[in-house]
Coordinates of C-alpha atoms in Angstrom, one line a residue:
M1 CA 17.7 -105.7 29.4
F2 CA 18.0 -109.0 28.7
S3 CA 20.3 -109.3 31.9
L4 CA 18.9 -106.9 34.0
L5 CA 15.4 -109.1 33.4
G6 CA 17.9 -112.9 33.7
V7 CA 18.9 -110.9 37.5
T8 CA 15.4 -110.2 38.6
T9 CA 13.4 -113.3 37.5
L10 CA 16.0 -114.9 39.3
V11 CA 15.6 -112.8 42.5
L12 CA 11.6 -113.6 42.1
A13 CA 12.1 -117.1 41.9
A14 CA 14.9 -116.8 45.1
G15 CA 10.9 -114.4 47.0
L16 CA 9.2 -116.1 46.2
P17 CA 8.9 -118.7 49.3
R18 CA 10.1 -115.7 51.7
L19 CA 7.1 -113.5 50.5
V20 CA 4.3 -116.4 50.7
R21 CA 5.9 -117.4 54.3
S22 CA 5.6 -113.8 55.5
A23 CA 1.8 -114.3 54.2
A24 CA 1.1 -116.3 56.2
G25 CA 2.5 -115.1 58.9
Q26 CA 1.1 -112.5 61.5
T27 CA 3.6 -109.5 61.5
N28 CA 4.1 -106.5 63.2
L29 CA 5.9 -104.5 61.1
K30 CA 5.5 -101.3 60.0
S31 CA 6.4 -99.6 56.5
P32 CA 8.6 -97.6 55.9
E33 CA 8.0 -93.6 56.2
N34 CA 8.5 -90.4 54.8
V35 CA 9.7 -91.8 51.1
E36 CA 11.3 -89.5 49.0
V37 CA 13.1 -89.4 45.9
Y38 CA 15.7 -87.2 44.8
I39 CA 17.4 -87.1 41.3
I40 CA 20.7 -85.7 40.4
D41 CA 22.1 -86.1 37.1
D42 CA 22.4 -89.7 36.3
T43 CA 21.7 -90.5 39.6
F44 CA 19.2 -91.7 41.5
S45 CA 18.8 -91.9 45.5
L46 CA 15.4 -92.9 46.9
K47 CA 15.3 -92.1 51.0
W48 CA 12.9 -92.7 53.9
N49 CA 12.4 -93.3 57.6
R50 CA 12.3 -96.5 59.8
S51 CA 8.7 -96.5 61.4
N52 CA 9.1 -98.1 64.4
E53 CA 13.1 -97.6 66.0
S54 CA 12.3 -100.3 68.5
V55 CA 12.4 -102.9 65.9
T56 CA 16.1 -103.6 65.0
N57 CA 17.6 -106.4 62.7
V58 CA 15.0 -104.9 59.7
T59 CA 16.3 -105.2 55.8
Y60 CA 14.4 -102.9 53.0
S61 CA 13.5 -103.9 49.2
V62 CA 12.6 -101.6 46.5
D63 CA 11.0 -102.9 43.2
Y64 CA 10.0 -100.2 40.0
K65 CA 7.3 -100.2 37.3
T66 CA 7.2 -98.5 34.4
P67 CA 4.3 -98.6 31.2
E68 CA 6.1 -101.3 29.1
I69 CA 6.4 -103.9 31.8
D70 CA 2.9 -104.2 34.1
E71 CA 4.3 -106.4 36.4
W72 CA 7.0 -105.2 39.0
I73 CA 10.2 -106.0 39.2
K74 CA 12.9 -106.5 41.8
L75 CA 15.4 -103.3 41.9
P76 CA 19.2 -104.0 41.5
D77 CA 21.5 -102.8 44.5
C78 CA 18.0 -102.2 46.2
Q79 CA 17.5 -105.8 47.6
Y80 CA 17.5 -106.4 51.9
I81 CA 19.1 -104.0 52.3
T82 CA 20.0 -102.1 56.2
S83 CA 20.3 -98.6 56.0
T84 CA 17.6 -96.3 55.4
K85 CA 18.6 -94.8 51.2
C86 CA 19.5 -96.2 48.2
N87 CA 21.0 -95.3 45.4
F88 CA 20.7 -96.6 42.0
S89 CA 21.0 -95.4 38.1
S90 CA 20.4 -98.1 35.0
P91 CA 20.9 -97.7 31.4
D92 CA 17.6 -99.4 30.8
I93 CA 15.7 -97.2 32.2
N94 CA 13.8 -94.3 29.9
V95 CA 14.3 -90.8 31.9
Y96 CA 11.6 -89.7 29.7
E97 CA 8.0 -91.5 30.9
E98 CA 6.4 -92.1 33.8
M99 CA 8.0 -94.5 36.7
K100 CA 6.7 -96.3 40.0
L101 CA 8.3 -97.3 42.8
R102 CA 6.9 -99.6 46.1
I103 CA 8.6 -100.1 49.4
R104 CA 8.6 -102.2 52.0
T105 CA 10.3 -103.4 55.3
E106 CA 10.7 -107.6 56.1
K107 CA 12.3 -109.4 59.4
G108 CA 13.3 -113.2 58.3
N109 CA 9.7 -114.2 57.0
N110 CA 8.2 -111.2 58.0
A111 CA 7.6 -108.6 55.6
S112 CA 5.3 -104.9 56.1
P113 CA 2.9 -103.9 53.1
W114 CA 4.0 -102.5 50.4
Y115 CA 4.5 -98.0 50.2
E116 CA 4.3 -97.1 46.5
V117 CA 5.9 -93.9 45.5
D118 CA 3.2 -91.3 44.1
P119 CA 4.7 -92.5 40.2
F120 CA 6.9 -89.6 38.6
T121 CA 8.6 -89.2 35.3
P122 CA 13.0 -88.9 35.7
F123 CA 14.0 -86.1 34.1
Q124 CA 11.2 -83.6 35.0
Q125 CA 12.2 -84.2 38.0
A126 CA 15.9 -84.7 37.9
Q127 CA 18.3 -81.7 39.2
I128 CA 21.5 -80.4 37.4
G129 CA 24.6 -81.1 39.5
P130 CA 27.8 -79.4 39.3
P131 CA 29.6 -78.8 36.2
E132 CA 33.6 -80.0 35.9
I133 CA 35.6 -76.7 35.5
H134 CA 39.9 -76.4 34.2
L135 CA 41.3 -72.8 34.1
Q136 CA 44.1 -71.6 32.9
A137 CA 45.1 -68.0 33.8
E138 CA 47.1 -64.8 31.8
D139 CA 48.7 -61.9 32.8
K140 CA 45.0 -60.3 32.8
A141 CA 42.8 -62.7 31.8
I142 CA 41.5 -66.1 32.7
I143 CA 40.3 -69.2 30.3
I144 CA 37.5 -71.3 31.5
N145 CA 36.9 -75.0 30.1
I146 CA 33.7 -76.5 31.5
S147 CA 33.1 -80.1 31.3
P148 CA 28.2 -80.7 31.2
P149 CA 27.2 -81.6 34.1
G150 CA 26.5 -86.0 34.4
T151 CA 29.5 -89.0 32.7
E152 CA 30.4 -89.2 28.7
D153 CA 27.8 -91.7 29.0
S154 CA 25.3 -89.5 30.6
I155 CA 21.1 -91.1 29.5
M156 CA 19.4 -87.8 31.9
W157 CA 21.3 -85.3 29.4
A158 CA 22.1 -87.1 26.2
M159 CA 20.1 -85.5 24.6
E160 CA 20.2 -81.5 26.4
S161 CA 24.6 -81.7 26.1
S162 CA 24.3 -78.7 23.7
S163 CA 22.0 -76.9 25.5
F164 CA 23.6 -75.8 28.8
I165 CA 24.7 -72.5 29.3
Y166 CA 26.4 -71.7 32.2
S167 CA 26.1 -68.9 35.2
L168 CA 29.6 -67.9 36.6
V169 CA 30.3 -66.0 39.6
M170 CA 33.9 -64.6 40.4
W171 CA 35.6 -63.3 43.1
K172 CA 38.9 -62.0 44.5
N173 CA 40.7 -64.2 47.0
S174 CA 41.3 -61.2 49.2
S175 CA 37.6 -60.8 50.3
D176 CA 37.3 -63.2 53.1
V177 CA 33.3 -62.7 51.8
E178 CA 31.7 -63.1 48.1
T179 CA 32.3 -59.1 48.0
R180 CA 32.4 -57.2 44.3
T181 CA 30.6 -60.8 42.1
E182 CA 29.8 -60.6 38.6
T183 CA 27.8 -63.6 37.6
E184 CA 27.6 -64.1 33.3
T185 CA 26.7 -66.0 31.6
V186 CA 29.3 -67.9 29.5
Y187 CA 30.3 -70.7 27.2
A188 CA 31.2 -74.2 27.7
R189 CA 34.5 -72.6 27.0
A190 CA 35.1 -68.7 27.6
K191 CA 37.7 -66.3 28.8
I192 CA 37.3 -63.5 30.7
H193 CA 39.0 -60.3 30.8
K194 CA 40.3 -57.1 31.9
L195 CA 41.8 -58.9 34.7
S196 CA 44.2 -57.7 37.4
P197 CA 48.1 -59.0 37.0
E198 CA 49.5 -61.1 39.9
T199 CA 46.2 -61.5 41.3
T200 CA 44.2 -65.2 42.6
Y201 CA 41.0 -65.1 42.1
C202 CA 38.6 -67.1 42.5
L203 CA 34.5 -68.9 41.0
K204 CA 32.2 -71.3 40.8
V205 CA 30.2 -72.2 38.2
K206 CA 26.5 -73.5 37.8
A207 CA 24.6 -75.3 34.0
R208 CA 21.4 -74.2 33.3
L209 CA 19.0 -75.7 30.2
R210 CA 17.9 -72.4 27.9
W211 CA 14.3 -74.2 28.3
Q212 CA 13.9 -75.8 30.5
T213 CA 13.7 -74.3 34.5
K214 CA 15.8 -76.7 37.0
V215 CA 17.5 -77.0 40.1
A216 CA 20.9 -76.3 39.5
L217 CA 24.1 -77.4 41.8
Y218 CA 27.0 -75.0 41.9
S219 CA 30.5 -76.7 41.2
P220 CA 33.2 -77.0 44.0
V221 CA 35.3 -73.2 44.5
H222 CA 38.0 -73.0 42.2
C223 CA 41.0 -70.4 42.5
I224 CA 43.7 -69.3 40.4
A225 CA 46.3 -66.3 40.0
T226 CA 46.7 -64.6 37.1
T227 CA 50.4 -64.5 35.4
V228 CA 53.3 -61.5 35.6
E229 CA 52.0 -59.0 32.7
N230 CA 53.2 -59.5 29.6
K231 CA 55.3 -57.6 27.6
L232 CA 52.6 -56.7 24.5
P233 CA 50.0 -56.3 25.1
P234 CA 46.6 -57.7 23.4
P235 CA 45.2 -55.8 20.8
K236 CA 41.9 -53.5 21.7
N237 CA 38.1 -52.5 20.0
I238 CA 38.1 -54.8 18.1
Q239 CA 35.2 -53.9 15.4
V240 CA 34.5 -54.7 11.8
I241 CA 32.9 -52.2 9.2
A242 CA 31.2 -53.5 6.1
K243 CA 32.0 -51.5 3.0
N244 CA 31.0 -51.8 -0.3
Q245 CA 31.3 -55.6 -0.9
V246 CA 34.1 -57.0 1.7
Y247 CA 34.6 -56.2 5.4
V248 CA 37.2 -54.0 7.3
L249 CA 38.6 -55.1 10.3
K250 CA 40.1 -52.2 12.5
W251 CA 42.1 -52.1 15.9
D252 CA 43.6 -50.4 18.1
Y253 CA 47.4 -50.3 19.2
T254 CA 50.0 -48.0 21.2
Y255 CA 53.3 -49.5 20.5
E256 CA 54.8 -49.5 16.7
N257 CA 57.1 -51.9 15.1
V258 CA 55.2 -54.7 15.6
T259 CA 52.5 -56.8 12.8
F260 CA 49.2 -58.1 14.1
Q261 CA 47.1 -61.5 12.8
A262 CA 43.3 -62.4 12.4
Q263 CA 41.8 -65.7 13.0
W264 CA 38.2 -66.5 13.1
L265 CA 35.6 -68.8 15.1
S266 CA 32.4 -69.7 13.7
A267 CA 30.0 -68.7 16.9
Y268 CA 28.1 -72.3 17.0
L269 CA 31.5 -74.4 18.3
K270 CA 31.3 -72.5 21.3
Q271 CA 27.7 -74.8 22.0
I272 CA 29.6 -77.9 22.0
P273 CA 30.7 -78.8 24.7
E274 CA 34.7 -80.1 24.1
N275 CA 38.5 -77.7 23.2
H276 CA 37.7 -75.7 20.0
S277 CA 40.9 -74.0 20.5
G278 CA 42.5 -75.5 17.0
K279 CA 39.7 -74.6 15.3
W280 CA 40.5 -71.2 15.1
K281 CA 41.5 -70.2 11.3
Q282 CA 42.8 -67.4 9.4
I283 CA 41.5 -64.5 8.3
P284 CA 42.8 -63.9 4.4
N285 CA 44.7 -60.6 3.7
C286 CA 44.8 -60.3 8.0
E287 CA 48.2 -61.7 8.4
S288 CA 52.1 -60.3 9.1
V289 CA 50.3 -57.1 8.4
R290 CA 52.1 -54.4 9.9
T291 CA 48.1 -51.3 9.9
T292 CA 45.9 -52.0 12.9
Q293 CA 43.6 -52.5 10.2
C294 CA 42.8 -55.9 7.7
V295 CA 40.7 -55.4 4.1
F296 CA 38.8 -59.1 3.4
P297 CA 36.2 -60.2 0.7
Q298 CA 33.0 -60.9 2.4
N299 CA 32.0 -63.9 -0.3
R300 CA 34.6 -65.2 2.2
F301 CA 32.2 -66.0 4.8
Q302 CA 28.3 -67.4 4.6
K303 CA 25.5 -66.4 6.4
G304 CA 26.0 -66.7 9.8
I305 CA 27.8 -65.2 13.3
Y306 CA 31.3 -65.3 14.1
F307 CA 34.2 -64.8 16.2
I308 CA 37.4 -62.7 15.5
R309 CA 40.2 -62.5 17.2
V310 CA 43.3 -60.3 16.9
Q311 CA 47.0 -60.7 18.2
A312 CA 50.1 -58.5 18.4
S313 CA 54.1 -59.5 17.3
D314 CA 57.0 -58.1 17.4
G315 CA 59.5 -61.0 16.3
N316 CA 60.5 -61.8 19.7
N317 CA 57.2 -61.7 21.8
T318 CA 54.2 -62.2 21.7
S319 CA 51.0 -61.3 22.5
F320 CA 47.5 -63.2 24.3
W321 CA 45.1 -62.6 21.9
S322 CA 42.5 -59.7 22.3
E323 CA 39.5 -60.4 23.4
E324 CA 37.0 -61.9 20.9
E325 CA 34.7 -60.0 19.1
K326 CA 31.4 -61.2 17.8
F327 CA 30.7 -60.7 14.3
D328 CA 27.5 -61.5 13.2
T329 CA 27.3 -61.0 9.0
D330 CA 24.1 -59.8 8.9
T331 CA 24.0 -57.3 11.3
Q332 CA 27.3 -56.1 10.0
T333 CA 26.4 -56.2 5.3
L334 CA 26.7 -52.2 4.0
I335 CA 23.3 -51.7 2.6
P336 CA 23.5 -50.0 -0.2
P337 CA 21.3 -47.1 -1.1
P338 CA 18.5 -47.3 -3.1
V339 CA 18.0 -46.8 -6.8
I340 CA 15.1 -43.6 -7.2
N341 CA 13.0 -42.6 -10.6
L342 CA 10.7 -39.7 -11.0
K343 CA 7.8 -40.0 -13.3
P344 CA 5.9 -36.8 -13.8
I345 CA 1.9 -37.6 -14.7
N346 CA -0.5 -33.7 -14.6
N347 CA -1.1 -33.2 -10.9
S348 CA 0.9 -35.5 -9.5
L349 CA 4.6 -37.6 -9.3
R350 CA 5.5 -41.4 -9.4
V351 CA 8.4 -42.9 -7.5
Y352 CA 9.8 -45.8 -8.3
I353 CA 12.7 -47.5 -6.0
G354 CA 15.7 -49.9 -7.3
A355 CA 18.3 -51.6 -5.9
P356 CA 21.3 -51.6 -7.1
K357 CA 22.4 -54.6 -9.3
V358 CA 26.3 -56.2 -8.6
S359 CA 27.8 -59.4 -10.6
Q360 CA 25.2 -61.2 -12.0
N361 CA 22.7 -58.9 -13.1
K362 CA 21.6 -60.2 -9.2
S363 CA 20.1 -57.7 -6.5
V364 CA 21.6 -56.9 -2.9
Y365 CA 18.3 -56.6 -1.5
Q366 CA 17.3 -59.9 -2.2
H367 CA 18.5 -61.5 1.0
Y368 CA 16.3 -58.6 3.8
P369 CA 13.5 -57.7 3.9
L370 CA 13.0 -54.1 3.7
I371 CA 11.3 -51.0 3.7
Y372 CA 11.9 -47.7 2.2
E373 CA 12.0 -43.9 4.5
I374 CA 10.9 -41.2 1.5
T375 CA 11.7 -38.3 2.8
F376 CA 10.0 -35.6 0.4
W377 CA 9.0 -31.8 0.1
E378 CA 9.0 -28.4 -2.8
N379 CA 12.1 -27.3 -3.7
T380 CA 11.6 -23.9 -2.6
S381 CA 10.7 -24.8 0.2
N382 CA 12.3 -26.5 3.8
A383 CA 9.5 -28.1 4.7
E384 CA 10.2 -31.9 4.9
R385 CA 7.7 -34.6 4.7
K386 CA 8.3 -38.4 5.4
I387 CA 6.5 -41.4 4.8
V388 CA 7.7 -44.8 5.1
K389 CA 6.4 -47.5 2.2
K390 CA 7.0 -51.3 1.7
R391 CA 6.3 -51.2 -2.0
T392 CA 9.2 -50.2 -4.3
D393 CA 6.9 -48.0 -6.4
F394 CA 3.7 -45.3 -5.2
T395 CA 2.4 -41.8 -6.3
F396 CA 2.6 -39.3 -4.2
P397 CA -1.1 -37.2 -6.4
D398 CA -2.4 -34.0 -6.0
L399 CA 0.5 -32.2 -5.8
K400 CA 0.9 -27.4 -7.7
P401 CA 1.5 -27.9 -11.2
L402 CA 4.5 -26.8 -13.0
T403 CA 6.2 -27.1 -9.6
V404 CA 9.6 -28.7 -8.7
Y405 CA 9.7 -31.4 -6.1
C406 CA 12.6 -33.6 -4.2
V407 CA 12.6 -36.7 -3.2
K408 CA 15.5 -39.4 -1.3
V409 CA 15.5 -42.4 0.1
R410 CA 16.9 -44.9 2.1
A411 CA 16.8 -48.9 2.5
V412 CA 15.8 -50.2 6.0
I413 CA 16.6 -54.1 6.8
E414 CA 12.5 -54.7 8.9
D415 CA 13.7 -57.6 11.3
A416 CA 14.8 -55.3 15.0
K417 CA 17.6 -57.5 15.5
W418 CA 19.3 -56.1 12.3
N419 CA 18.6 -52.4 12.6
N420 CA 20.6 -51.7 9.5
S421 CA 20.0 -49.3 7.5
S422 CA 21.6 -47.7 4.2
V423 CA 22.0 -44.3 3.8
F424 CA 20.8 -41.8 1.6
S425 CA 20.2 -41.9 -2.5
D426 CA 21.3 -39.7 -3.7
T427 CA 18.7 -36.4 -4.0
V428 CA 16.3 -36.7 -7.9
C429 CA 14.1 -33.4 -8.3
E430 CA 11.5 -33.4 -11.4
K431 CA 8.4 -30.9 -12.5
T432 CA 4.8 -31.8 -12.0
K433 CA 3.4 -31.1 -15.5
P434 CA 0.0 -28.1 -16.5
G435 CA -2.0 -31.3 -14.8
N436 CA -5.3 -30.9 -16.1
T437 CA -6.3 -27.4 -15.0
S438 CA -6.2 -25.4 -17.8
N439 CA -7.9 -28.4 -20.0
T440 CA -10.6 -28.0 -17.6
W441 CA -11.0 -24.6 -17.1
L442 CA -11.2 -24.2 -22.1
I443 CA -13.9 -27.1 -22.0
A444 CA -16.3 -24.9 -19.3
G445 CA -15.5 -22.0 -21.4
I446 CA -16.4 -23.5 -24.7
C447 CA -19.4 -25.0 -23.1
T448 CA -20.3 -22.2 -21.5
V449 CA -20.5 -20.2 -24.8
I450 CA -22.4 -22.5 -26.8
S451 CA -24.9 -24.0 -24.2
I452 CA -26.0 -20.3 -23.5
P453 CA -27.7 -18.4 -26.9
A454 CA -29.2 -22.5 -26.7
V455 CA -30.5 -22.1 -22.8
L456 CA -32.3 -18.8 -24.2
Y457 CA -33.5 -20.1 -26.9
V458 CA -35.3 -22.6 -24.7
V459 CA -36.3 -20.2 -21.8
K460 CA -38.0 -17.9 -24.5
V461 CA -40.0 -20.8 -26.1
L462 CA -41.5 -21.6 -22.4
W463 CA -42.2 -18.3 -22.2
K464 CA -44.2 -18.6 -24.9
F465 CA -46.1 -21.3 -24.1
I466 CA -46.5 -20.1 -20.6
L467 CA -48.4 -16.7 -21.7
Y468 CA -50.5 -18.3 -25.1
V469 CA -52.0 -20.9 -22.3
F470 CA -52.4 -19.0 -18.7
F471 CA -52.5 -15.6 -20.2
P472 CA -54.0 -15.9 -23.8
S473 CA -54.5 -13.2 -26.0
S474 CA -58.5 -11.6 -25.9
K475 CA -58.1 -10.6 -29.5
P476 CA -59.4 -13.3 -32.2
P477 CA -57.2 -14.4 -35.1
S478 CA -57.8 -12.1 -38.4
T479 CA -59.2 -14.5 -40.2
I480 CA -61.4 -15.6 -37.4
D481 CA -62.6 -11.6 -36.6
Q482 CA -63.0 -11.1 -40.6
Y483 CA -65.3 -13.8 -40.6
F484 CA -66.8 -13.0 -37.4
S485 CA -67.9 -8.9 -38.9
E486 CA -70.2 -10.1 -41.7
Q487 CA -72.2 -13.1 -39.2
P488 CA -73.3 -12.8 -35.7
L489 CA -70.5 -15.4 -33.7
K490 CA -74.2 -16.4 -31.8
N491 CA -74.0 -19.0 -35.3
L492 CA -70.7 -20.8 -34.2
F493 CA -72.5 -22.2 -31.5
L494 CA -75.6 -23.3 -32.8
S495 CA -75.9 -27.2 -32.6
T496 CA -76.5 -29.2 -36.1
S497 CA -80.2 -30.0 -35.8
E498 CA -80.2 -26.6 -34.7
E499 CA -78.3 -25.3 -38.2
Q500 CA -80.8 -23.1 -40.7
I501 CA -81.4 -24.9 -44.0
E502 CA -81.5 -23.0 -47.6
R503 CA -84.6 -22.2 -48.9
C504 CA -85.7 -23.3 -52.4
F505 CA -88.7 -22.0 -54.3
I506 CA -90.3 -24.1 -56.7
I507 CA -92.0 -21.8 -59.5
E508 CA -93.2 -24.3 -62.6
N509 CA -94.0 -23.3 -65.9
I510 CA -92.4 -20.0 -65.8
D511 CA -88.7 -19.9 -67.3
T512 CA -87.8 -16.6 -67.5
I513 CA -87.9 -15.9 -63.6
S514 CA -86.6 -19.5 -63.2
T515 CA -83.5 -18.8 -65.3
I516 CA -83.1 -15.3 -63.4
G517 CA -83.5 -16.8 -60.3
I518 CA -81.1 -19.6 -61.1
N519 CA -78.6 -16.8 -62.2
Q520 CA -78.7 -15.3 -59.3
I521 CA -78.9 -17.6 -57.3
D522 CA -75.4 -18.6 -58.4
A523 CA -74.3 -15.5 -58.8
N524 CA -75.0 -15.5 -55.0
H525 CA -73.3 -18.7 -54.2
K526 CA -70.4 -18.3 -55.4
K527 CA -69.7 -14.1 -53.4
F528 CA -71.0 -16.9 -50.7
N529 CA -67.9 -18.9 -51.2
S530 CA -66.0 -16.7 -52.4
Q531 CA -66.2 -15.1 -48.6
T532 CA -66.1 -18.0 -46.8
S533 CA -63.5 -19.4 -48.1
Q534 CA -61.2 -17.8 -46.5
D535 CA -62.8 -19.4 -42.7
S536 CA -61.4 -21.2 -40.7
G537 CA -63.4 -23.9 -42.1
N538 CA -67.1 -23.8 -40.2
Y539 CA -69.9 -22.7 -42.9
S540 CA -72.0 -19.5 -42.0
Y541 CA -75.4 -18.8 -42.8
E542 CA -77.3 -15.9 -43.5
D543 CA -80.6 -15.3 -40.4
E544 CA -83.7 -16.1 -41.2
N545 CA -84.1 -11.7 -42.1
S546 CA -82.2 -12.4 -45.3
G547 CA -83.3 -15.4 -46.2
S548 CA -86.7 -13.8 -46.4
K549 CA -85.6 -11.0 -47.7
T550 CA -84.4 -13.0 -51.0
S551 CA -87.7 -14.9 -50.9
E552 CA -89.3 -11.7 -52.0
E553 CA -87.4 -10.5 -54.0
F554 CA -87.8 -13.4 -56.1
L555 CA -91.1 -13.1 -55.9
Q556 CA -91.4 -9.7 -56.8
V557 CA -89.1 -9.9 -59.8
G558 CA -91.7 -12.9 -60.6
T559 CA -94.9 -11.4 -61.3
M560 CA -93.5 -8.3 -62.6

């Protein structure tokens, strides 16, 4: 950067008198027209048209400016050039920052006004150049090695070199046009299988970024011929099956008396643009095997994505490697069936789902987001109910009492990308309890027996009350009736002021009469008291006639 600034300072010092003189003189020069910027990989190109073809012996100069530098700086390799194109690239340019360019026409001491190009960001405007290709032929396959666009010290793609993916177009050379083309997405090192021996194939490749939409250029066409067919064909139909705590690697092969070996490679290495042929590793227990399968422990592979290949050998001849089989530990891992426990609760069944335990009492489900598919049915019926639960404990309510129900469950990985599930668990059956129905009826019966007499008693009392209030009896009680038989009823309705009082007569100096009178009165009074003591507490008196009659009797006795 400092060397660029030093050169720029010298250029500015040398050019300053020229600018001053051109400004002082008269000029008819016009600025360039149709100025455009092209960027392919790390190469910048500025193109323009002459504004006046009749004017000859003119030169052009270009300046640039970035946000970090507020002054215009002369662009190296683009000063006083005679052509209408300028190529430049500088390691000091930040491709992610906005950049400005300006250009003018010069002749002698005269110069046109500056023409400023619209601001642009180099990375956004850059196109992806053609990648480099190296081919290697087999009898039925072609190995392709692709180098990413740009140079090894590329500034434009320094952060994106591992993000390139490649599109391939391939065809047989026997066709004059690109018929029967096949477009595939391949890694930087790929192998195209299922080709014909001793046949020439042509192809071209272009690179593109995973998350960017950019213009990309195809590489030049490359052609290569496949070799003579090999004596031993490579194994086919490679597959990996998870079983318990091991992986079973299987393949198909038609020849006998051969041995096989299998290798693996981490998938992330495929994305690195380099030759990784020496990074394949031997799978344990899968070397020099004479069967078309081998078994290796799951714990030898961490969670991830791998590629697996197999090769055959008869001692004298060796086949080419098979097609590479992609192997994802998540999708290949066998999920064991869950463990079920049922607990009857009245007329319900409580279901508990557990996971099998492995070494150190760890659950095999701890690394997977699982859901559970439950199949439930009555033991005497073929009608099944299927539900899906995330919980490991739940209840089937409102079941028939004293009935046998059966349940089976399988675990399913919830993430759709895995698309994996266990087999169903063993079927577990359980009989429901009697429930609360019989107890309810018993309690209801007891309550009914107890409540009937109480209800009848309440009804009887209520009925008597209604009769007493609304339909009273016309015959008074016996005590009242006895009293009313001796004394008129009207006396009951007399006010206190109207009540009769007993009349007394005082006879002086008549001892005999007084004694008799008093004794008789006492006798009558006792008789009155004995009669009235049986009533309700109201005192009654004889009428006036009886009173007067008594008085007369006293008088008669007195005269005698």
